[in-house]
Amino acid sequence: MTTPYTRPFWTPDPEAAARSRIADFGRWAARHRRAEADLRDYSALHRWSVTDLEGFWGAVWEYFAIDADTPYERVLAEETMPGARWFTGATLNYAHHALRRLPDDGPAIVALDETGSGYEVSGGRLRSQVASVAATLRELGVGQGDRVVGYLPNTPHAIVAFLAAASLGAVWSVCGQDYAPRAAADRFAQLEPTVLIAADGYLFNGTTHDRREATLELARALPTLKATVLVDHVGLPGLPATYPSPVLPWEETATRTEELTCTPVPFDHPLWVVFSSGTTGLPKGIVHGHGGVLLEHLKTLALQSDLGPGDRLLWYTTTHWMMWNLVVSTLLTGATTCTYDGSPALLTQPDILWELAARHRVTLFGTSPQYLLGMAKFGIDPSVHDLSALRAVGCTGSALPASAYPWVRDHVGDGVQLASVSGGTDVVSGFAGGAPVVPVWAGELSAPCLGVALAAYDEEGRPVTDQVGELVVTRPMPSMPLHFWNDTDGARYREAYFSRYPGVWRHGDWITLTSRGSVIVHGRSDSTLNRNGIRLGSADIHDVVERLPEITEALVVGAEEPDGGYWMPLFVVLAAGVALDDALRERIREAIRTGASPRHVPDEILEVPAIPHTRTGKKLEVPVKRLLQGAPAEQVVNPAAVDDPDLIDHYVRLGAERRARKTSSSGPDTDEPRVTG
């Protein structure tokens, strides 16, 4: 299964490609590691990166001059999944590498917000702030292996706090302040943190959100806290007098004169805990190590994304999405990272991010498919701004439909690379994406990422090409989880990724590896649409339906029923002033017949007030399916993990109405249900 495009959407300029860091790495590797192979070709470079893991990752270590306090004994001492042992014997520190090459006077961070104001944090100032906060944490009893947590918006304070904790060998975790205190506590209480760093509030769509009471409630749920550091971000007075632990002002914590000393830790020492979306039960804490993150993010940002000194990255993210972790690692490359606090599309200025990208000469702009589709649907034209510095637009979070590509060309720039990326919190990186030396095909990811032994497996566990299969990784990556938090015997970790194909990572996505080397993502494999044995990814339906101007967003679900039936409804959110009449229903069906599959025309098309998402923007396909099948809501979805928890009851009611109709009628169910918003 491939897209119908016979020509690339974007082809790299040969001179620019030759100047890229990945091309330089290929030339360097050919000279120093594998002189008989022409590693200037991406496909050859990728083959080498997955057939000679020790050679490739050893080359990454050497090319980026990793500064280890103790050298490694062997690159890959034990190749098993799970349990691979990388760079045994090495000691190093992530924070040291993030700070070591930043110019004292040049900008390391540009802090932006929705008011349009901003300020720069120089490399020298960033180092001094990290040293100061680290000294304070050390005095509060934080040491190697202790946990420091942040309840913070996406501002420089979060980066400083993370690097300070990492410099001590402490373990970091963070979530945004749009999380309710209970939802934040569901994550942080598992870690038994020593220190909480929280802001007084955050900005969103013209409103200042006061989070002082929320911070108080969160602190009461964390009995292990020795202190809280309060960031004065939006200018609100201090915390209540009833606060349960000592409170230190950020200004005092971050302005001491201290020397920065980074504690050397083993390669696989925990760096941070990132949490899954947690749609059921407690969110699972995924632990990554200093060394694995360091190498994986250098490869991803410097090679795949071509970032280096002089570049600027602006990627819209919240602190609880793994993209925040990746964005912080921009510092590893010597490039400048931009933080942004606020709405990505203000009611008063929906193109705020594009305006800021132009003003601050951003070279890589990152976002989600939902954002790009929304820009197109509402007629936003970023090209009114001077985006001449922009080389690439990165996009991740879900499958980017082919229909979004022409909009980027026409309204952002015809020379701009559109790099769609697919990965996960699990590896805090990508499996497939773009590179400055490979073409872009509309609706496709350009290639598997270097070092990722990507395959598509059929139902028999055999690799297939030009055919839909399960996304698997057949050899280890350094950034695979060390373990899950509180999973002492590793049972939950093995069950999550290795239960279906022992020794092979199964991610849960459905992909096609094309014969031209690109990758098509069809959506979650556990939400596959299986009509009469013919499978289709939900993303293929969403793509064609969401192109229609009358449709704001869509969600299709295939639900197996107890009587052996199969119900495939399509839920649509309509644009303002649009009615779901018979004519529109037929337009939707025809779009699916001709643009996706005549065998997957939905049984019913239902108007809904909204589509539920995780807080990182992913549609809740499987939870909605289970709600429709009658599973109790408390077993299916954690309301704290949903962007609009009130929607859960709506889909529970839809499922109940469906089952009632099935019970009351022995004939086929052909009537449209009576659904109210």
XYZ file of C-alpha atoms in Angstrom:
677
model
C 0.000 0.000 0.000
C 1.563 3.273 -1.116
C 0.323 6.777 -1.683
C -0.683 7.648 -5.248
C 2.142 10.136 -5.699
C 4.724 9.277 -8.351
C 7.026 12.251 -7.736
C 8.586 13.503 -4.513
C 6.910 16.417 -2.788
C 10.345 17.837 -1.877
C 13.834 17.041 -3.110
C 16.938 18.226 -1.259
C 19.121 20.837 -2.877
C 22.386 18.992 -3.680
C 24.632 21.757 -2.344
C 22.658 22.129 0.883
C 22.564 18.362 1.330
C 26.335 18.149 0.914
C 26.786 20.797 3.626
C 24.518 19.000 6.099
C 25.846 17.410 9.277
C 24.570 13.972 8.277
C 26.504 14.156 5.003
C 29.620 15.185 6.903
C 29.078 12.300 9.317
C 28.722 9.888 6.397
C 31.995 11.105 4.885
C 33.705 10.914 8.270
C 32.392 7.401 8.923
C 33.494 6.228 5.472
C 37.025 7.438 6.217
C 37.303 6.308 9.813
C 35.011 3.328 10.178
C 34.157 1.659 6.910
C 36.319 2.988 4.100
C 35.150 0.355 1.595
C 31.516 1.550 1.688
C 30.075 4.736 0.232
C 28.292 6.025 3.312
C 27.386 9.293 1.602
C 24.196 7.583 0.427
C 21.482 7.575 3.120
C 20.279 4.049 2.396
C 23.843 2.716 2.647
C 24.420 4.715 5.815
C 21.227 3.325 7.325
C 22.090 -0.263 6.385
C 25.455 0.114 8.076
C 23.851 1.725 11.141
C 21.605 -1.303 11.766
C 23.892 -4.141 10.660
C 26.951 -2.916 12.574
C 25.497 -1.484 15.778
C 28.850 -1.288 17.520
C 30.491 0.413 14.563
C 27.699 2.939 14.106
C 27.122 3.933 17.727
C 30.847 3.957 18.374
C 31.137 6.370 15.441
C 28.416 8.608 16.911
C 30.343 8.643 20.203
C 33.594 9.608 18.479
C 32.147 12.037 15.920
C 30.447 14.087 18.644
C 33.473 13.823 20.947
C 31.606 12.429 23.950
C 33.435 13.581 27.061
C 33.397 10.573 29.374
C 35.043 10.686 32.784
C 35.690 6.961 32.422
C 36.047 5.410 28.938
C 33.790 2.596 27.814
C 34.992 -0.982 27.612
C 32.700 -2.076 24.805
C 29.972 -0.378 22.769
C 27.440 -3.204 23.019
C 28.405 -5.808 25.581
C 25.129 -7.696 25.433
C 22.635 -7.481 22.569
C 19.335 -8.576 24.048
C 15.879 -7.035 24.095
C 15.068 -6.113 26.730
C 18.317 -5.759 28.626
C 20.903 -4.601 26.080
C 24.060 -3.327 27.788
C 25.559 -0.299 26.056
C 28.948 1.374 26.592
C 29.816 -0.675 29.641
C 32.217 0.947 32.074
C 31.652 4.493 30.824
C 30.761 7.304 33.214
C 29.503 10.695 32.000
C 26.797 13.282 32.601
C 24.099 14.530 30.229
C 24.030 18.037 31.740
C 27.752 18.495 31.148
C 27.236 17.814 27.439
C 24.186 20.089 27.219
C 26.150 23.012 28.631
C 29.694 22.478 27.439
C 29.594 24.119 23.991
C 27.203 27.014 24.482
C 28.790 30.430 23.877
C 28.932 32.608 26.972
C 27.370 35.596 25.207
C 25.244 33.882 22.570
C 21.616 32.820 23.173
C 21.103 29.294 24.489
C 17.355 29.766 25.083
C 14.869 32.257 23.697
C 11.871 32.520 26.026
C 8.630 33.378 24.214
C 5.003 33.667 25.245
C 1.656 34.491 23.724
C 1.958 38.196 24.554
C 4.695 38.388 21.930
C 7.330 39.423 24.446
C 10.447 37.421 25.046
C 13.938 37.367 26.415
C 17.182 35.520 25.785
C 19.185 33.374 28.170
C 22.830 33.302 27.176
C 24.972 30.207 27.487
C 26.918 31.810 30.329
C 23.791 32.784 32.218
C 22.285 29.332 31.734
C 25.403 27.674 33.185
C 25.415 29.998 36.189
C 21.707 29.418 36.878
C 22.125 25.652 36.636
C 25.085 25.809 39.017
C 23.087 27.921 41.484
C 19.975 25.700 41.451
C 22.144 22.578 41.704
C 23.868 23.974 44.801
C 20.477 24.703 46.385
C 19.194 21.212 45.600
C 22.350 19.701 47.074
C 21.822 21.678 50.299
C 18.240 20.369 50.423
C 19.605 16.839 50.496
C 19.247 15.932 46.811
C 21.871 13.490 45.668
C 22.481 10.808 43.093
C 19.294 8.828 42.413
C 16.966 11.177 44.336
C 13.966 12.569 42.484
C 13.217 16.195 41.646
C 9.873 16.984 40.024
C 8.549 20.025 38.191
C 5.003 21.393 37.935
C 5.887 23.918 35.299
C 4.938 25.510 31.978
C 7.326 25.502 29.026
C 9.711 28.245 30.137
C 13.490 28.394 30.720
C 12.891 27.631 34.421
C 11.990 24.043 33.534
C 15.183 23.579 31.517
C 17.346 25.065 34.268
C 15.733 22.882 36.936
C 16.106 19.733 34.840
C 19.774 20.368 34.059
C 20.485 21.174 37.714
C 18.957 17.879 38.819
C 20.772 15.963 36.069
C 24.095 17.548 37.007
C 23.759 15.963 40.474
C 22.785 12.547 39.111
C 19.251 13.090 40.435
C 16.237 11.856 38.470
C 13.902 14.413 36.887
C 10.215 14.346 35.972
C 7.898 17.167 34.917
C 4.330 17.870 33.855
C 2.473 20.972 32.762
C 0.244 22.978 35.067
C -2.847 22.296 32.983
C -2.726 18.908 34.725
C -5.008 18.859 37.737
C -3.182 18.310 41.049
C -4.564 14.773 41.294
C -3.325 13.898 37.809
C 0.121 15.314 38.608
C 0.179 13.417 41.904
C -0.698 10.172 40.102
C 2.657 10.585 38.393
C 4.873 12.196 40.983
C 3.775 10.272 44.077
C 5.124 7.084 42.497
C 8.588 8.686 42.484
C 8.646 9.824 46.149
C 10.333 13.123 45.238
C 12.573 15.160 47.494
C 11.962 18.591 45.925
C 9.107 20.100 43.912
C 9.721 23.052 41.598
C 6.478 24.819 40.656
C 5.347 28.044 39.012
C 2.714 30.406 40.357
C 0.770 30.046 37.100
C 0.809 30.019 33.317
C -0.683 31.787 30.304
C -3.220 30.397 27.849
C -5.331 32.203 25.276
C -5.197 35.558 26.967
C -5.878 34.245 30.462
C -3.487 33.978 33.393
C -4.121 30.731 35.246
C -3.357 30.903 38.968
C -1.882 27.533 40.069
C -0.916 28.342 43.652
C -3.807 26.409 45.208
C -3.165 23.548 42.796
C 0.474 23.497 43.891
C -0.639 23.374 47.527
C -2.915 20.413 46.785
C -0.130 18.644 44.874
C 2.382 19.171 47.678
C -0.036 17.664 50.213
C -0.114 14.522 48.060
C 3.709 14.252 48.115
C 4.674 13.479 51.726
C 8.361 12.913 50.890
C 8.949 16.576 49.928
C 11.640 18.402 51.851
C 11.044 21.716 50.079
C 9.344 23.496 47.196
C 10.956 26.070 44.936
C 8.376 28.584 43.700
C 8.886 30.264 40.326
C 7.383 33.750 40.049
C 6.313 33.386 36.417
C 3.073 35.390 36.165
C 3.589 37.770 39.097
C 1.255 36.327 41.729
C 2.044 36.523 45.484
C 3.554 33.524 47.285
C 2.029 30.231 48.396
C -0.453 29.960 51.313
C 0.915 29.952 54.843
C -0.528 26.465 55.307
C 1.903 25.041 52.753
C 3.245 21.722 54.120
C 6.983 22.161 53.391
C 9.515 24.989 53.275
C 9.183 27.277 50.231
C 12.180 28.863 48.513
C 11.793 31.665 45.932
C 13.258 30.867 42.532
C 15.071 34.195 42.420
C 17.123 33.257 45.484
C 17.612 29.686 44.290
C 18.867 30.612 40.818
C 21.037 33.690 41.468
C 23.766 32.359 43.758
C 27.372 32.492 42.621
C 28.452 28.872 42.358
C 30.784 26.680 40.345
C 29.088 24.070 38.190
C 30.245 20.543 38.888
C 28.572 17.658 37.096
C 28.595 14.277 38.828
C 29.843 11.449 36.589
C 27.317 8.601 36.509
C 27.235 5.247 34.702
C 26.027 5.286 31.083
C 22.707 3.707 32.103
C 22.114 5.816 35.220
C 18.503 7.134 35.230
C 18.194 10.635 33.779
C 14.440 11.169 33.841
C 11.083 9.463 34.154
C 8.587 10.245 31.399
C 5.037 9.026 31.781
C 2.748 7.335 29.318
C -0.583 8.955 28.564
C -2.082 6.848 31.322
C -5.548 6.423 29.803
C -6.155 3.490 32.171
C -4.896 3.133 35.727
C -1.854 4.945 36.995
C 0.429 6.317 34.269
C 3.460 4.120 33.769
C 6.820 5.739 34.428
C 9.376 5.081 31.684
C 13.001 5.446 32.786
C 15.734 6.506 30.340
C 19.452 6.790 30.999
C 22.013 9.588 30.674
C 24.088 7.950 27.960
C 21.293 6.507 25.848
C 19.464 9.841 25.670
C 22.693 11.724 24.965
C 23.618 9.610 21.930
C 20.082 9.171 20.584
C 19.289 12.883 20.772
C 22.587 13.920 19.196
C 21.810 11.552 16.327
C 18.205 12.749 16.028
C 18.784 16.486 16.305
C 22.232 16.972 14.797
C 22.094 14.348 12.033
C 18.443 13.713 11.150
C 17.375 17.351 11.826
C 20.660 19.063 10.853
C 20.797 21.323 13.895
C 24.020 22.994 14.940
C 25.476 26.325 16.133
C 23.562 29.253 14.675
C 20.311 27.339 14.283
C 17.117 27.999 16.231
C 14.390 25.479 17.000
C 10.820 26.371 17.961
C 8.684 23.276 18.558
C 5.332 23.793 20.220
C 5.092 21.414 23.156
C 4.016 21.166 26.752
C 6.407 19.944 29.419
C 4.579 16.619 29.834
C 5.022 15.590 26.175
C 8.230 13.747 25.299
C 8.887 16.408 22.667
C 9.838 18.750 25.525
C 12.622 16.337 26.474
C 13.812 16.228 22.882
C 13.611 20.002 22.495
C 15.807 20.526 25.570
C 18.441 18.377 23.876
C 18.782 21.030 21.179
C 21.436 22.404 23.536
C 23.564 19.309 22.892
C 24.028 20.439 19.290
C 25.071 23.996 20.123
C 21.833 25.354 18.607
C 19.374 27.668 20.368
C 16.068 26.310 21.671
C 12.930 28.432 21.977
C 10.417 27.903 24.772
C 6.812 29.056 24.422
C 4.184 29.565 27.124
C 0.653 29.927 25.817
C -1.842 28.842 23.194
C -0.467 27.805 19.795
C -3.348 29.604 18.071
C -4.641 32.624 19.946
C -8.198 33.682 19.286
C -6.885 37.177 18.636
C -3.821 36.035 16.661
C -4.054 32.459 15.374
C -0.719 32.722 13.560
C 1.227 33.799 16.671
C 3.769 30.970 16.361
C 4.548 31.793 12.735
C 5.000 35.458 13.612
C 7.406 34.546 16.406
C 9.259 32.107 14.121
C 9.764 34.917 11.616
C 10.796 37.506 14.203
C 13.351 35.219 15.853
C 14.735 33.690 12.633
C 13.756 30.116 13.474
C 15.353 27.472 11.238
C 13.318 24.437 12.383
C 9.643 24.854 13.288
C 7.919 21.900 14.954
C 4.263 21.140 15.468
C 1.513 18.507 15.148
C -0.700 17.359 12.251
C -3.745 18.771 14.026
C -2.127 22.223 14.055
C -1.212 22.200 10.346
C -4.643 20.912 9.332
C -6.273 23.575 11.486
C -4.170 26.319 9.910
C -5.238 25.154 6.452
C -8.896 24.781 7.374
C -9.169 28.258 8.876
C -7.330 29.985 6.044
C -4.197 31.045 7.921
C -1.333 32.107 5.638
C 2.067 32.003 7.397
C 3.785 33.343 4.267
C 2.711 36.881 5.186
C 5.622 36.689 7.634
C 9.278 36.609 6.651
C 10.096 32.901 7.045
C 13.238 33.064 4.921
C 15.357 31.564 7.725
C 13.133 28.474 7.926
C 14.646 25.286 6.446
C 12.267 22.650 7.762
C 8.909 22.040 9.428
C 8.834 19.014 11.736
C 5.564 17.296 12.514
C 4.724 14.486 14.939
C 2.060 13.223 17.330
C -0.009 11.309 14.771
C 0.039 10.437 11.092
C 0.325 13.519 8.856
C -2.067 13.120 5.902
C -0.916 13.770 2.366
C -3.383 16.636 2.071
C -1.306 18.757 4.481
C 1.800 18.740 2.300
C 0.632 21.090 -0.486
C -0.546 23.586 2.123
C 2.930 23.750 3.654
C 4.483 24.218 0.214
C 2.027 26.959 -0.783
C 1.749 28.824 2.523
C 5.081 28.266 4.300
C 7.583 27.933 1.455
C 8.202 25.691 -1.537
C 11.809 25.102 -0.499
C 10.931 24.097 3.071
C 11.370 20.434 3.986
C 8.319 18.898 5.682
C 9.674 16.216 7.992
C 6.953 13.975 9.397
C 8.270 11.907 12.307
C 6.919 8.825 14.082
C 8.313 7.629 17.387
C 7.219 7.537 20.966
C 7.637 8.435 24.597
C 8.858 4.868 25.027
C 12.186 5.581 23.260
C 11.926 9.383 23.659
C 12.829 9.673 19.986
C 11.719 8.658 16.503
C 11.656 5.407 14.563
C 11.203 7.023 11.157
C 11.320 10.584 9.915
C 13.206 12.948 7.679
C 16.782 13.827 6.853
C 18.189 16.721 4.823
C 19.609 14.318 2.212
C 16.498 12.291 1.305
C 13.334 13.237 -0.619
C 9.927 13.752 0.954
C 6.875 11.975 -0.460
C 3.465 13.396 0.429
C 1.807 11.293 3.117
C 5.003 9.392 3.887
C 7.926 9.566 6.280
C 11.135 9.781 4.301
C 13.039 6.873 5.848
C 13.753 4.833 8.972
C 16.012 6.779 11.316
C 19.668 5.858 11.602
C 20.307 3.111 14.133
C 16.674 1.917 14.027
C 16.290 -1.632 12.652
C 12.727 -0.966 11.565
C 10.509 -3.632 10.017
C 6.853 -4.286 9.263
C 5.727 -7.757 10.375
C 2.748 -9.601 8.970
C 0.475 -11.764 11.133
C 3.002 -14.614 10.951
C 5.864 -12.438 12.173
C 7.519 -12.169 8.752
C 8.965 -8.875 7.439
C 7.005 -7.442 4.517
C 7.510 -4.593 2.036
C 4.750 -2.587 0.320
C 2.310 -4.307 2.645
C 0.733 -3.222 5.914
C 2.308 -4.729 9.022
C 3.138 -4.228 12.677
C 5.882 -1.691 13.428
C 8.727 -3.628 15.038
C 12.353 -2.901 15.881
C 14.514 -5.985 15.571
C 17.726 -4.740 17.224
C 18.199 -2.592 20.338
C 18.472 1.201 20.499
C 20.463 2.968 23.262
C 17.424 5.024 24.288
C 15.090 2.086 24.878
C 13.814 2.194 28.463
C 16.095 1.026 31.227
C 12.925 -0.164 32.959
C 9.522 0.998 34.150
C 9.362 2.690 37.533
C 8.413 0.217 40.308
C 8.473 -2.701 37.873
C 10.997 -4.660 39.900
C 10.891 -7.916 37.937
C 10.475 -6.268 34.521
C 7.202 -8.105 33.853
C 5.250 -4.998 32.823
C 8.062 -3.873 30.534
C 8.260 -7.236 28.765
C 4.483 -7.427 28.443
C 4.323 -3.932 26.932
C 6.730 -4.510 24.046
C 7.964 -8.099 23.796
C 4.998 -10.374 24.523
C 3.968 -10.914 20.896
C 7.410 -11.289 19.303
C 9.940 -12.393 21.965
C 13.194 -10.489 21.562
C 11.626 -8.019 19.088
C 10.158 -4.643 20.051
C 6.497 -4.334 18.974
C 5.427 -0.726 19.229
C 1.714 -0.993 18.487
C 1.638 1.041 15.259
C 0.599 -0.150 11.839
C 2.963 0.816 9.009
C 3.993 0.118 5.438
C 7.669 0.060 4.481
C 7.711 0.994 0.809
C 10.101 -0.400 -1.781
C 11.499 3.123 -2.247
C 12.544 3.174 1.415
C 9.883 5.457 2.861
C 7.431 4.669 5.658
C 3.648 5.128 5.801
C 1.988 5.226 9.229
C -1.610 4.017 9.304
C -2.387 4.452 13.007
C -2.440 2.242 16.074
C -2.509 -1.446 15.238
C -4.859 -2.150 18.144
C -7.421 0.178 16.530
C -7.210 -1.399 13.085
C -10.395 -1.398 11.019
C -10.989 -5.038 10.047
C -14.002 -5.258 7.773
C -14.549 -8.820 6.467
C -10.879 -9.635 6.941
C -9.656 -6.557 5.045
C -7.663 -4.240 7.280
C -7.291 -0.488 7.008
C -5.704 2.077 9.286
C -7.952 4.632 10.908
C -5.583 7.394 9.795
C -6.423 6.633 6.159
C -10.109 7.394 6.849
C -9.355 10.457 8.989
C -7.210 11.880 6.194
C -9.886 11.933 3.519
C -12.734 12.987 5.832
C -10.846 15.840 7.480
C -10.044 17.323 4.072
C -13.718 18.215 3.683
C -14.281 21.867 4.659
C -17.445 20.960 6.581
C -15.534 18.637 8.951
C -13.317 19.966 11.727
C -12.212 16.561 13.037
C -13.187 12.904 12.665
C -12.799 9.607 14.505
C -13.620 6.187 13.053
C -13.885 3.063 15.216
C -14.390 -0.607 14.394
C -16.098 -2.347 17.314
C -16.600 -6.124 17.487
C -19.979 -6.991 19.028
C -21.052 -9.944 21.207
C -23.387 -11.354 18.524
C -20.527 -11.583 16.042
C -21.394 -8.312 14.343
C -18.989 -5.502 13.539
C -20.057 -1.864 13.982
C -17.990 0.816 12.303
C -19.273 4.307 13.140
C -17.633 7.544 12.025
C -17.854 10.442 14.475
C -17.508 13.932 13.035
C -17.143 17.397 14.515
C -18.734 19.905 12.173
C -17.502 23.349 11.234
C -19.510 26.285 12.510
C -22.878 26.652 10.793
C -22.770 23.218 9.115
C -25.584 20.658 9.488
C -25.104 16.905 9.106
C -27.788 16.219 6.509
C -28.155 13.368 4.022
C -26.235 15.258 1.353
C -23.193 15.749 3.605
C -23.341 12.134 4.753
C -23.210 11.009 1.144
C -20.281 13.357 0.408
C -18.403 11.809 3.318
C -19.163 8.264 2.162
C -18.078 9.057 -1.388
C -14.845 10.626 -0.149
C -14.070 7.426 1.775
C -15.028 5.176 -1.171
C -12.762 6.971 -3.609
C -10.027 8.239 -1.293
C -9.553 5.359 1.144
C -11.490 2.125 0.574
C -14.949 1.205 -0.751
C -14.965 -1.679 1.741
C -14.568 0.636 4.731
C -17.465 3.039 4.276
C -18.782 3.511 7.831
C -22.047 1.978 8.991
C -23.143 5.264 10.504
C -21.973 8.866 10.501
C -22.668 10.596 13.801
C -22.230 14.200 14.835
C -20.427 14.660 18.163
C -19.462 17.815 20.073
C -15.770 16.916 20.119
C -13.246 14.101 19.740
C -11.460 13.134 22.985
C -7.668 13.179 23.044
C -4.863 12.410 25.434
C -3.221 15.501 26.864
C -0.530 15.132 24.210
C -3.124 15.398 21.446
C -3.629 11.775 20.356
C -7.152 10.641 19.570
C -8.516 8.130 22.100
C -9.335 5.485 19.500
C -9.085 2.312 21.580
C -10.743 3.738 24.726
C -13.667 5.032 22.634
C -13.987 1.619 20.985
C -14.132 -0.088 24.371
C -16.663 2.421 25.719
C -18.898 1.712 22.734
C -18.565 -2.010 23.424
C -19.869 -1.456 26.957
C -16.705 -1.644 29.039
C -17.029 0.333 32.315
C -15.564 3.796 31.905
C -13.432 3.459 35.054
C -11.697 0.432 33.504
C -11.146 2.084 30.140
C -9.950 5.605 30.689
C -8.523 7.784 33.424
C -10.389 11.124 33.178
C -7.279 12.980 34.339
C -5.497 11.852 31.174
C -8.169 13.228 28.801
C -8.182 16.748 27.391
C -11.975 17.020 27.942
C -13.116 14.440 30.552
C -16.789 15.379 30.111
C -16.702 13.720 26.683
C -16.360 10.278 28.272
C -20.015 10.269 29.345
C -21.050 11.237 25.826
C -19.444 8.155 24.280
C -20.701 5.920 27.083
C -24.204 7.114 26.222
C -23.676 6.456 22.502
C -22.639 2.890 23.268
C -25.645 2.354 25.520
C -27.993 3.687 22.844
C -26.468 1.338 20.282
C -26.858 -1.712 22.512
C -30.447 -0.743 23.349
C -31.316 -0.525 19.674
C -29.675 -3.875 18.998
C -31.681 -5.443 21.811
C -35.013 -3.992 20.713
C -34.655 -4.910 17.042
C -34.078 -8.336 15.563
C -33.498 -6.886 12.115
C -30.505 -4.948 10.802
C -29.808 -1.609 12.451
C -30.259 0.953 9.686
C -31.716 3.980 11.431
C -29.473 6.873 12.318
C -29.394 7.182 16.122
C -30.851 10.204 17.815
C -27.712 11.931 19.064
C -27.661 15.302 20.746
C -24.601 17.397 21.429
